[in-house]
């Protein structure tokens, strides 16, 4: 007897993550996880995003029993400092000014929580972005055009943000947008879900 596939829940209200997951053709719903995202003192970027991704997934487990719940979180590290979403023009300007001419590492945590077995698969993927030297005029022009204030690193690589870079290095370009699809699809296949079958 074939068991029905569990329902999939994306523990996020990010339009970017939702758009990425929609590309797979899988049916899913979204919900806000509402967790405390404060870093723990001494926590590495990789530990932080893995903890937050898993916390986001498990936070919704009681409200969505039996679901496969996807949690994800992302930070970038500029000059050794963990940086998140800028929220304002001034913060975004400072982030891009600090990244100018440097390689910035993005850490994206991914967790798939199985509400039936109450187990989680969790990992961290990194992606390096090398920014070309940027002028204040270019940064201002970019920020006014794209307003990436809800994006870690202060850019949208799927849009005009690509003009800021010298190079990109990583396994999955979707990771940079906030959801490592290659890793997620591998996790889902381990749970018996394959969008091709």
mmCIF file of C-alpha atoms in Angstrom:
data_model
loop_
_atom_site.group_PDB
_atom_site.id
_atom_site.type_symbol
_atom_site.label_atom_id
_atom_site.label_comp_id
_atom_site.label_asym_id
_atom_site.label_seq_id
_atom_site.Cartn_x
_atom_site.Cartn_y
_atom_site.Cartn_z
ATOM 1 C CA UNK A 1 0.000 0.000 0.000
ATOM 2 C CA UNK A 2 1.372 3.430 -0.953
ATOM 3 C CA UNK A 3 1.379 5.905 1.903
ATOM 4 C CA UNK A 4 0.332 9.470 1.067
ATOM 5 C CA UNK A 5 3.120 12.035 1.067
ATOM 6 C CA UNK A 6 3.195 14.291 4.115
ATOM 7 C CA UNK A 7 2.228 17.924 3.683
ATOM 8 C CA UNK A 8 5.103 20.361 3.240
ATOM 9 C CA UNK A 9 5.326 23.615 5.171
ATOM 10 C CA UNK A 10 7.819 26.405 4.535
ATOM 11 C CA UNK A 11 8.540 28.034 7.909
ATOM 12 C CA UNK A 12 9.024 31.449 6.371
ATOM 13 C CA UNK A 13 7.158 34.454 5.054
ATOM 14 C CA UNK A 14 10.052 35.374 2.746
ATOM 15 C CA UNK A 15 8.800 35.999 -0.781
ATOM 16 C CA UNK A 16 12.260 34.988 -2.033
ATOM 17 C CA UNK A 17 12.239 31.568 -0.353
ATOM 18 C CA UNK A 18 8.647 30.989 -1.433
ATOM 19 C CA UNK A 19 9.531 31.778 -5.070
ATOM 20 C CA UNK A 20 12.507 29.399 -4.940
ATOM 21 C CA UNK A 21 10.439 26.533 -3.521
ATOM 22 C CA UNK A 22 7.699 27.153 -6.104
ATOM 23 C CA UNK A 23 10.273 26.403 -8.839
ATOM 24 C CA UNK A 24 10.284 22.752 -7.700
ATOM 25 C CA UNK A 25 6.591 22.279 -8.493
ATOM 26 C CA UNK A 26 5.942 20.909 -5.001
ATOM 27 C CA UNK A 27 2.725 21.808 -3.202
ATOM 28 C CA UNK A 28 3.354 23.579 0.100
ATOM 29 C CA UNK A 29 2.039 26.202 2.479
ATOM 30 C CA UNK A 30 3.871 28.964 4.353
ATOM 31 C CA UNK A 31 3.715 30.114 7.961
ATOM 32 C CA UNK A 32 5.712 32.519 10.108
ATOM 33 C CA UNK A 33 7.814 30.713 12.727
ATOM 34 C CA UNK A 34 8.147 33.691 15.137
ATOM 35 C CA UNK A 35 11.330 32.723 16.983
ATOM 36 C CA UNK A 36 13.990 34.691 18.847
ATOM 37 C CA UNK A 37 16.846 35.128 16.369
ATOM 38 C CA UNK A 38 19.335 36.582 18.856
ATOM 39 C CA UNK A 39 22.805 35.050 18.407
ATOM 40 C CA UNK A 40 24.242 33.088 21.327
ATOM 41 C CA UNK A 41 27.543 34.590 22.562
ATOM 42 C CA UNK A 42 30.484 32.817 20.920
ATOM 43 C CA UNK A 43 28.297 31.116 18.321
ATOM 44 C CA UNK A 44 29.907 30.743 14.887
ATOM 45 C CA UNK A 45 27.996 31.873 11.785
ATOM 46 C CA UNK A 46 27.464 28.221 10.765
ATOM 47 C CA UNK A 47 26.201 27.240 14.227
ATOM 48 C CA UNK A 48 23.900 30.284 14.298
ATOM 49 C CA UNK A 49 22.168 29.624 10.980
ATOM 50 C CA UNK A 50 21.809 25.883 11.649
ATOM 51 C CA UNK A 51 20.278 26.564 15.068
ATOM 52 C CA UNK A 52 17.907 29.200 13.707
ATOM 53 C CA UNK A 53 16.879 27.074 10.706
ATOM 54 C CA UNK A 54 16.060 24.132 12.968
ATOM 55 C CA UNK A 55 14.310 26.393 15.511
ATOM 56 C CA UNK A 56 12.132 27.851 12.751
ATOM 57 C CA UNK A 57 11.156 24.372 11.572
ATOM 58 C CA UNK A 58 10.429 22.938 15.018
ATOM 59 C CA UNK A 59 8.589 26.076 16.216
ATOM 60 C CA UNK A 60 5.666 25.182 13.956
ATOM 61 C CA UNK A 61 5.638 21.426 14.649
ATOM 62 C CA UNK A 62 2.772 21.452 17.161
ATOM 63 C CA UNK A 63 0.588 23.637 14.926
ATOM 64 C CA UNK A 64 1.310 21.456 11.864
ATOM 65 C CA UNK A 65 1.514 17.851 13.125
ATOM 66 C CA UNK A 66 2.816 15.280 10.676
ATOM 67 C CA UNK A 67 4.151 17.903 8.265
ATOM 68 C CA UNK A 68 7.586 18.116 6.705
ATOM 69 C CA UNK A 69 8.658 21.584 7.819
ATOM 70 C CA UNK A 70 11.407 23.536 6.060
ATOM 71 C CA UNK A 71 13.357 26.106 8.044
ATOM 72 C CA UNK A 72 16.097 28.326 6.653
ATOM 73 C CA UNK A 73 18.187 31.223 7.890
ATOM 74 C CA UNK A 74 20.998 33.281 6.403
ATOM 75 C CA UNK A 75 23.712 35.671 7.521
ATOM 76 C CA UNK A 76 26.739 37.086 5.789
ATOM 77 C CA UNK A 77 30.159 37.716 7.256
ATOM 78 C CA UNK A 78 31.988 40.910 6.296
ATOM 79 C CA UNK A 79 35.428 41.469 7.842
ATOM 80 C CA UNK A 80 34.696 38.798 10.447
ATOM 81 C CA UNK A 81 31.413 40.415 11.523
ATOM 82 C CA UNK A 82 28.081 38.596 11.260
ATOM 83 C CA UNK A 83 25.664 40.762 9.307
ATOM 84 C CA UNK A 84 21.963 40.235 8.707
ATOM 85 C CA UNK A 85 19.253 42.209 6.937
ATOM 86 C CA UNK A 86 19.973 45.941 6.865
ATOM 87 C CA UNK A 87 16.322 47.148 7.159
ATOM 88 C CA UNK A 88 17.318 50.760 6.276
ATOM 89 C CA UNK A 89 19.127 52.644 3.527
ATOM 90 C CA UNK A 90 21.901 53.784 5.885
ATOM 91 C CA UNK A 91 22.614 50.260 7.153
ATOM 92 C CA UNK A 92 22.551 48.866 3.604
ATOM 93 C CA UNK A 93 24.929 51.594 2.429
ATOM 94 C CA UNK A 94 27.376 50.735 5.242
ATOM 95 C CA UNK A 95 27.147 46.999 4.452
ATOM 96 C CA UNK A 96 27.881 47.499 0.753
ATOM 97 C CA UNK A 97 30.644 49.997 1.500
ATOM 98 C CA UNK A 98 32.250 47.444 3.859
ATOM 99 C CA UNK A 99 31.906 44.686 1.213
ATOM 100 C CA UNK A 100 33.373 46.786 -1.613
ATOM 101 C CA UNK A 101 36.408 45.056 -3.135
ATOM 102 C CA UNK A 102 36.185 42.115 -0.709
ATOM 103 C CA UNK A 103 35.001 38.524 -0.605
ATOM 104 C CA UNK A 104 31.997 38.062 1.667
ATOM 105 C CA UNK A 105 30.849 34.639 2.858
ATOM 106 C CA UNK A 106 27.148 33.858 3.143
ATOM 107 C CA UNK A 107 26.067 31.134 5.558
ATOM 108 C CA UNK A 108 22.666 29.591 4.914
ATOM 109 C CA UNK A 109 21.197 27.131 7.374
ATOM 110 C CA UNK A 110 18.658 24.574 6.186
ATOM 111 C CA UNK A 111 16.569 22.229 8.305
ATOM 112 C CA UNK A 112 13.889 19.748 7.284
ATOM 113 C CA UNK A 113 11.845 18.610 10.278
ATOM 114 C CA UNK A 114 9.703 15.487 9.968
ATOM 115 C CA UNK A 115 6.699 15.914 12.249
ATOM 116 C CA UNK A 116 5.863 12.218 12.005
ATOM 117 C CA UNK A 117 9.256 10.927 13.202
ATOM 118 C CA UNK A 118 10.143 14.123 15.122
ATOM 119 C CA UNK A 119 13.606 14.173 13.560
ATOM 120 C CA UNK A 120 15.437 16.893 11.655
ATOM 121 C CA UNK A 121 18.005 16.961 8.881
ATOM 122 C CA UNK A 122 20.071 20.134 9.217
ATOM 123 C CA UNK A 123 23.070 21.635 7.428
ATOM 124 C CA UNK A 124 24.853 24.853 6.593
ATOM 125 C CA UNK A 125 25.848 25.801 3.057
ATOM 126 C CA UNK A 126 28.303 28.582 2.317
ATOM 127 C CA UNK A 127 28.535 30.798 -0.727
ATOM 128 C CA UNK A 128 31.254 33.365 -1.439
ATOM 129 C CA UNK A 129 30.573 36.654 -3.171
ATOM 130 C CA UNK A 130 33.498 38.780 -4.330
ATOM 131 C CA UNK A 131 32.404 42.379 -4.724
ATOM 132 C CA UNK A 132 34.106 44.645 -7.204
ATOM 133 C CA UNK A 133 35.271 48.019 -5.866
ATOM 134 C CA UNK A 134 32.135 50.166 -5.532
ATOM 135 C CA UNK A 135 31.816 53.943 -5.490
ATOM 136 C CA UNK A 136 29.449 55.751 -3.131
ATOM 137 C CA UNK A 137 27.474 56.869 -6.193
ATOM 138 C CA UNK A 138 27.089 53.263 -7.399
ATOM 139 C CA UNK A 139 25.986 52.049 -3.972
ATOM 140 C CA UNK A 140 23.436 54.853 -3.658
ATOM 141 C CA UNK A 141 22.147 54.269 -7.190
ATOM 142 C CA UNK A 142 21.800 50.543 -6.586
ATOM 143 C CA UNK A 143 19.999 50.958 -3.261
ATOM 144 C CA UNK A 144 17.527 53.469 -4.697
ATOM 145 C CA UNK A 145 16.745 51.183 -7.645
ATOM 146 C CA UNK A 146 16.367 47.867 -5.828
ATOM 147 C CA UNK A 147 15.779 48.683 -2.121
ATOM 148 C CA UNK A 148 17.222 45.367 -0.832
ATOM 149 C CA UNK A 149 16.592 46.228 2.809
ATOM 150 C CA UNK A 150 15.085 42.819 3.608
ATOM 151 C CA UNK A 151 18.066 40.892 2.188
ATOM 152 C CA UNK A 152 21.162 39.715 4.059
ATOM 153 C CA UNK A 153 24.132 41.442 2.448
ATOM 154 C CA UNK A 154 22.015 44.316 1.088
ATOM 155 C CA UNK A 155 21.574 43.026 -2.466
ATOM 156 C CA UNK A 156 19.382 40.865 -4.668
ATOM 157 C CA UNK A 157 21.646 38.674 -6.795
ATOM 158 C CA UNK A 158 18.663 37.636 -8.915
ATOM 159 C CA UNK A 159 18.201 41.282 -9.890
ATOM 160 C CA UNK A 160 20.450 44.294 -10.357
ATOM 161 C CA UNK A 161 22.685 43.108 -7.505
ATOM 162 C CA UNK A 162 24.656 41.071 -10.032
ATOM 163 C CA UNK A 163 26.225 44.368 -11.189
ATOM 164 C CA UNK A 164 28.019 44.651 -7.828
ATOM 165 C CA UNK A 165 30.089 41.476 -8.166
ATOM 166 C CA UNK A 166 33.405 40.291 -9.559
ATOM 167 C CA UNK A 167 32.622 36.615 -8.936
ATOM 168 C CA UNK A 168 30.386 34.094 -7.176
ATOM 169 C CA UNK A 169 31.613 30.787 -5.751
ATOM 170 C CA UNK A 170 29.397 28.053 -4.348
ATOM 171 C CA UNK A 171 27.577 24.794 -4.969
ATOM 172 C CA UNK A 172 24.044 26.126 -5.411
ATOM 173 C CA UNK A 173 23.238 29.694 -6.523
ATOM 174 C CA UNK A 174 19.833 29.397 -4.826
ATOM 175 C CA UNK A 175 21.707 29.333 -1.518
ATOM 176 C CA UNK A 176 22.599 32.973 -2.040
ATOM 177 C CA UNK A 177 18.909 33.862 -2.349
ATOM 178 C CA UNK A 178 18.168 32.070 0.922
ATOM 179 C CA UNK A 179 17.197 28.443 0.251
ATOM 180 C CA UNK A 180 19.716 25.747 -0.762
ATOM 181 C CA UNK A 181 17.451 23.865 -3.179
ATOM 182 C CA UNK A 182 19.956 21.156 -4.141
ATOM 183 C CA UNK A 183 20.395 20.156 -0.488
ATOM 184 C CA UNK A 184 16.673 20.539 0.256
ATOM 185 C CA UNK A 185 15.681 18.290 -2.646
ATOM 186 C CA UNK A 186 18.170 15.669 -1.405
ATOM 187 C CA UNK A 187 16.604 15.872 2.080
ATOM 188 C CA UNK A 188 13.121 15.517 0.563
ATOM 189 C CA UNK A 189 14.159 12.482 -1.508
ATOM 190 C CA UNK A 190 15.331 10.850 1.733
ATOM 191 C CA UNK A 191 11.776 11.436 3.001
ATOM 192 C CA UNK A 192 10.308 9.822 -0.123
ATOM 193 C CA UNK A 193 9.392 13.049 -1.917
ATOM 194 C CA UNK A 194 10.711 13.628 -5.425
ATOM 195 C CA UNK A 195 9.146 16.325 -7.629
ATOM 196 C CA UNK A 196 10.093 14.296 -10.729
ATOM 197 C CA UNK A 197 8.085 11.217 -9.737
#
